[in-house]
Amino acid sequence: MQILHPFVGSVQQYTEQLADPDRYRPGHCPQCQIKHPLTAHGFYVRTLIDTAFDGVIRVRRYLCEACRRTVSLLPDFVLPYLRSSLTVIALFLVARLFRGQTLEDAARTAPPTMPYQRGQFWIRRFRAQAEALCATLAALIQPAPAPDFVHRALAMLQSTGWIAAHRFLFAGVRGHLLGWPRGLAPDGRRAAFSPATTPA
Ligand SMILES: [Zn+2]
Protein backbone atom coordinates (compact mmCIF):
# COMPACT_ATOMS: atom_id res chain seq x y z
CA MET A 1 0.00 0.00 0.00
CA GLN A 2 1.01 3.62 -0.26
CA ILE A 3 1.01 6.05 2.62
CA LEU A 4 1.79 9.70 2.36
CA HIS A 5 5.12 10.99 3.49
CA PRO A 6 4.62 14.52 4.85
CA PHE A 7 7.35 16.54 3.28
CA VAL A 8 8.12 20.23 3.19
CA GLY A 9 10.77 21.33 0.74
CA SER A 10 11.91 21.05 -2.84
CA VAL A 11 12.09 17.90 -4.94
CA GLN A 12 15.88 18.21 -4.62
CA GLN A 13 15.64 18.20 -0.81
CA TYR A 14 13.30 15.24 -0.94
CA THR A 15 15.76 13.18 -2.99
CA GLU A 16 18.62 14.09 -0.65
CA GLN A 17 16.72 12.97 2.42
CA LEU A 18 15.84 9.62 0.87
CA ALA A 19 19.36 8.35 1.54
CA ASP A 20 18.58 7.88 5.23
CA PRO A 21 16.11 4.98 5.71
CA ASP A 22 15.63 5.84 9.38
CA ARG A 23 14.48 9.37 8.81
CA TYR A 24 10.85 8.55 8.03
CA ARG A 25 10.77 4.85 8.86
CA PRO A 26 7.22 3.93 9.96
CA GLY A 27 7.22 2.78 13.57
CA HIS A 28 4.37 0.35 12.98
CA CYS A 29 2.67 -1.44 10.12
CA PRO A 30 -0.38 0.40 8.73
CA GLN A 31 -1.74 -2.90 7.36
CA CYS A 32 -1.50 -5.45 10.17
CA GLN A 33 -0.95 -2.75 12.83
CA ILE A 34 1.93 -4.62 14.46
CA LYS A 35 3.92 -2.23 16.64
CA HIS A 36 7.28 -2.93 15.09
CA PRO A 37 9.41 -0.65 12.92
CA LEU A 38 9.36 -1.65 9.26
CA THR A 39 12.43 -2.82 7.34
CA ALA A 40 13.78 -0.69 4.50
CA HIS A 41 12.98 -2.50 1.25
CA GLY A 42 14.43 -0.52 -1.63
CA PHE A 43 12.67 1.96 -3.86
CA TYR A 44 10.44 2.22 -6.83
CA VAL A 45 10.85 4.93 -9.38
CA ARG A 46 8.23 7.14 -10.92
CA THR A 47 8.17 10.19 -13.14
CA LEU A 48 7.31 13.61 -11.81
CA ILE A 49 6.70 16.98 -13.38
CA ASP A 50 6.88 19.85 -10.91
CA THR A 51 7.22 23.59 -11.49
CA ALA A 52 11.02 23.32 -11.53
CA PHE A 53 11.56 19.60 -12.07
CA ASP A 54 10.87 17.10 -14.82
CA GLY A 55 12.36 13.71 -14.24
CA VAL A 56 12.35 10.56 -12.16
CA ILE A 57 12.10 10.38 -8.40
CA ARG A 58 12.56 7.42 -6.11
CA VAL A 59 9.90 6.41 -3.63
CA ARG A 60 11.06 4.50 -0.57
CA ARG A 61 9.52 1.18 0.25
CA TYR A 62 9.43 -0.64 3.57
CA LEU A 63 8.58 -4.22 4.38
CA CYS A 64 6.60 -5.47 7.35
CA GLU A 65 8.33 -8.62 8.58
CA ALA A 66 5.13 -9.76 10.26
CA CYS A 67 2.63 -9.66 7.39
CA ARG A 68 5.23 -9.56 4.55
CA ARG A 69 3.46 -6.69 2.86
CA THR A 70 5.18 -3.56 1.61
CA VAL A 71 4.40 0.07 2.30
CA SER A 72 5.71 2.86 0.13
CA LEU A 73 6.09 6.43 1.30
CA LEU A 74 4.76 8.66 -1.42
CA PRO A 75 5.78 12.30 -0.88
CA ASP A 76 2.63 14.31 -0.33
CA PHE A 77 3.32 16.73 -3.20
CA VAL A 78 2.68 13.80 -5.53
CA LEU A 79 -0.71 12.41 -6.51
CA PRO A 80 -0.85 8.64 -6.92
CA TYR A 81 -0.81 7.60 -10.58
CA LEU A 82 -0.45 11.13 -11.95
CA ARG A 83 2.76 12.41 -13.41
CA SER A 84 2.28 16.08 -12.61
CA SER A 85 2.81 17.31 -9.08
CA LEU A 86 -0.03 18.53 -6.92
CA THR A 87 1.26 22.11 -7.27
CA VAL A 88 1.16 22.00 -11.06
CA ILE A 89 -2.35 20.52 -11.07
CA ALA A 90 -3.61 23.01 -8.49
CA LEU A 91 -2.18 25.98 -10.40
CA PHE A 92 -3.91 24.83 -13.56
CA LEU A 93 -7.30 24.10 -11.95
CA VAL A 94 -7.35 27.41 -10.10
CA ALA A 95 -6.40 29.37 -13.23
CA ARG A 96 -9.00 27.70 -15.41
CA LEU A 97 -11.92 27.02 -13.08
CA PHE A 98 -11.53 29.73 -10.44
CA ARG A 99 -10.13 32.64 -12.44
CA GLY A 100 -11.79 31.65 -15.70
CA GLN A 101 -8.62 31.80 -17.81
CA THR A 102 -8.61 30.03 -21.16
CA LEU A 103 -7.21 26.50 -21.33
CA GLU A 104 -4.10 27.78 -23.11
CA ASP A 105 -3.49 30.54 -20.56
CA ALA A 106 -4.10 28.17 -17.67
CA ALA A 107 -1.58 25.73 -19.16
CA ARG A 108 0.98 28.53 -19.24
CA THR A 109 0.20 29.46 -15.62
CA ALA A 110 1.21 25.99 -14.50
CA PRO A 111 4.84 25.56 -15.53
CA PRO A 112 6.47 23.79 -17.27
CA THR A 113 4.71 24.24 -20.61
CA MET A 114 2.33 21.41 -21.27
CA PRO A 115 -0.38 20.48 -23.75
CA TYR A 116 -3.66 21.90 -22.45
CA GLN A 117 -5.34 18.55 -23.17
CA ARG A 118 -3.61 17.22 -20.08
CA GLY A 119 -5.35 19.93 -18.09
CA GLN A 120 -8.70 19.06 -19.64
CA PHE A 121 -8.30 15.56 -18.24
CA TRP A 122 -7.74 16.98 -14.73
CA ILE A 123 -10.77 19.25 -15.12
CA ARG A 124 -13.03 16.34 -16.07
CA ARG A 125 -11.90 14.38 -13.07
CA PHE A 126 -12.12 17.34 -10.73
CA ARG A 127 -15.67 18.14 -11.84
CA ALA A 128 -16.72 14.53 -11.33
CA GLN A 129 -15.20 14.59 -7.86
CA ALA A 130 -16.23 18.09 -6.71
CA GLU A 131 -19.41 17.26 -4.80
CA ALA A 132 -17.79 14.38 -2.90
CA LEU A 133 -14.77 16.58 -2.18
CA CYS A 134 -16.95 19.30 -0.67
CA ALA A 135 -18.64 16.76 1.60
CA THR A 136 -15.33 15.27 2.72
CA LEU A 137 -13.47 18.55 3.14
CA ALA A 138 -16.27 19.78 5.39
CA ALA A 139 -14.47 17.79 8.11
CA LEU A 140 -11.58 20.24 7.74
CA ILE A 141 -13.19 23.55 6.97
CA GLN A 142 -16.51 25.38 6.86
CA PRO A 143 -18.01 24.96 3.37
CA ALA A 144 -17.53 28.16 1.38
CA PRO A 145 -20.53 29.90 -0.17
CA ALA A 146 -20.23 29.30 -3.91
CA PRO A 147 -22.46 28.99 -6.99
CA ASP A 148 -21.64 25.31 -7.51
CA PHE A 149 -19.66 22.38 -6.14
CA VAL A 150 -16.65 23.02 -8.38
CA HIS A 151 -16.18 26.56 -7.06
CA ARG A 152 -16.92 25.47 -3.51
CA ALA A 153 -14.38 22.65 -3.64
CA LEU A 154 -11.74 24.99 -5.09
CA ALA A 155 -12.40 27.63 -2.43
CA MET A 156 -12.12 25.02 0.31
CA LEU A 157 -8.89 23.64 -1.13
CA GLN A 158 -7.41 27.12 -1.44
CA SER A 159 -8.26 27.79 2.23
CA THR A 160 -6.94 24.55 3.67
CA GLY A 161 -3.98 24.35 1.33
CA TRP A 162 -3.93 21.64 -1.33
CA ILE A 163 -1.22 19.56 0.30
CA ALA A 164 -2.91 19.66 3.72
CA ALA A 165 -6.17 18.61 2.08
CA HIS A 166 -4.46 15.87 0.12
CA ARG A 167 -2.85 14.53 3.30
CA PHE A 168 -6.24 14.44 4.98
CA LEU A 169 -8.00 12.81 2.03
CA PHE A 170 -5.36 10.18 1.70
CA ALA A 171 -4.88 9.36 5.37
CA GLY A 172 -8.46 9.75 6.54
CA VAL A 173 -10.63 8.45 3.72
CA ARG A 174 -8.09 6.95 1.30
CA GLY A 175 -9.57 9.28 -1.28
CA HIS A 176 -7.79 10.61 -4.34
CA LEU A 177 -8.01 14.34 -4.90
CA LEU A 178 -9.03 13.79 -8.52
CA GLY A 179 -10.72 10.44 -8.05
CA TRP A 180 -8.94 7.14 -8.55
CA PRO A 181 -8.37 6.33 -12.21
CA ARG A 182 -10.63 3.61 -13.60
CA GLY A 183 -9.48 0.21 -12.48
CA LEU A 184 -7.15 1.52 -9.79
CA ALA A 185 -7.96 1.93 -6.15
CA PRO A 186 -6.02 2.05 -2.91
CA ASP A 187 -5.12 -1.44 -1.69
CA GLY A 188 -7.14 -2.96 -4.50
CA ARG A 189 -10.34 -1.75 -2.87
CA ARG A 190 -12.89 0.26 -4.77
CA ALA A 191 -12.49 3.86 -3.70
CA ALA A 192 -15.66 5.40 -2.39
CA PHE A 193 -16.63 8.16 -0.07
CA SER A 194 -18.78 6.89 2.74
CA PRO A 195 -22.26 8.32 2.70
CA ALA A 196 -23.30 10.25 5.78
CA THR A 197 -23.69 7.66 8.49
CA THR A 198 -27.17 7.08 9.73
CA PRO A 199 -27.70 5.56 13.17
CA ALA A 200 -28.54 1.86 12.90
ZN1 LIG B 1 2.26 -5.77 8.71
mmCIF file of N, CA and C in Angstrom, residues 134-141 156 168:
data_model
loop_
_atom_site.group_PDB
_atom_site.id
_atom_site.type_symbol
_atom_site.label_atom_id
_atom_site.label_comp_id
_atom_site.label_asym_id
_atom_site.label_seq_id
_atom_site.Cartn_x
_atom_site.Cartn_y
_atom_site.Cartn_z
ATOM 1 N N CYS A 134 -16.351 18.309 -1.574
ATOM 2 C CA CYS A 134 -16.955 19.295 -0.666
ATOM 3 C C CYS A 134 -17.431 18.615 0.613
ATOM 4 N N ALA A 135 -18.107 17.475 0.443
ATOM 5 C CA ALA A 135 -18.636 16.763 1.603
ATOM 6 C C ALA A 135 -17.501 16.297 2.508
ATOM 7 N N THR A 136 -16.437 15.801 1.913
ATOM 8 C CA THR A 136 -15.332 15.275 2.716
ATOM 9 C C THR A 136 -14.536 16.393 3.378
ATOM 10 N N LEU A 137 -14.269 17.450 2.606
ATOM 11 C CA LEU A 137 -13.468 18.549 3.145
ATOM 12 C C LEU A 137 -14.200 19.311 4.246
ATOM 13 N N ALA A 138 -15.507 19.116 4.332
ATOM 14 C CA ALA A 138 -16.273 19.778 5.393
ATOM 15 C C ALA A 138 -15.779 19.346 6.778
ATOM 16 N N ALA A 139 -15.075 18.222 6.844
ATOM 17 C CA ALA A 139 -14.475 17.793 8.110
ATOM 18 C C ALA A 139 -13.292 18.684 8.485
ATOM 19 N N LEU A 140 -12.749 19.389 7.501
ATOM 20 C CA LEU A 140 -11.575 20.239 7.737
ATOM 21 C C LEU A 140 -11.928 21.712 7.850
ATOM 22 N N ILE A 141 -12.934 22.118 7.111
ATOM 23 C CA ILE A 141 -13.187 23.550 6.971
ATOM 24 C C ILE A 141 -14.661 23.796 6.675
ATOM 25 N N MET A 156 -12.506 25.763 -0.900
ATOM 26 C CA MET A 156 -12.124 25.025 0.312
ATOM 27 C C MET A 156 -10.674 24.552 0.221
ATOM 28 N N PHE A 168 -5.028 14.860 4.264
ATOM 29 C CA PHE A 168 -6.241 14.440 4.977
ATOM 30 C C PHE A 168 -7.034 13.423 4.158
#
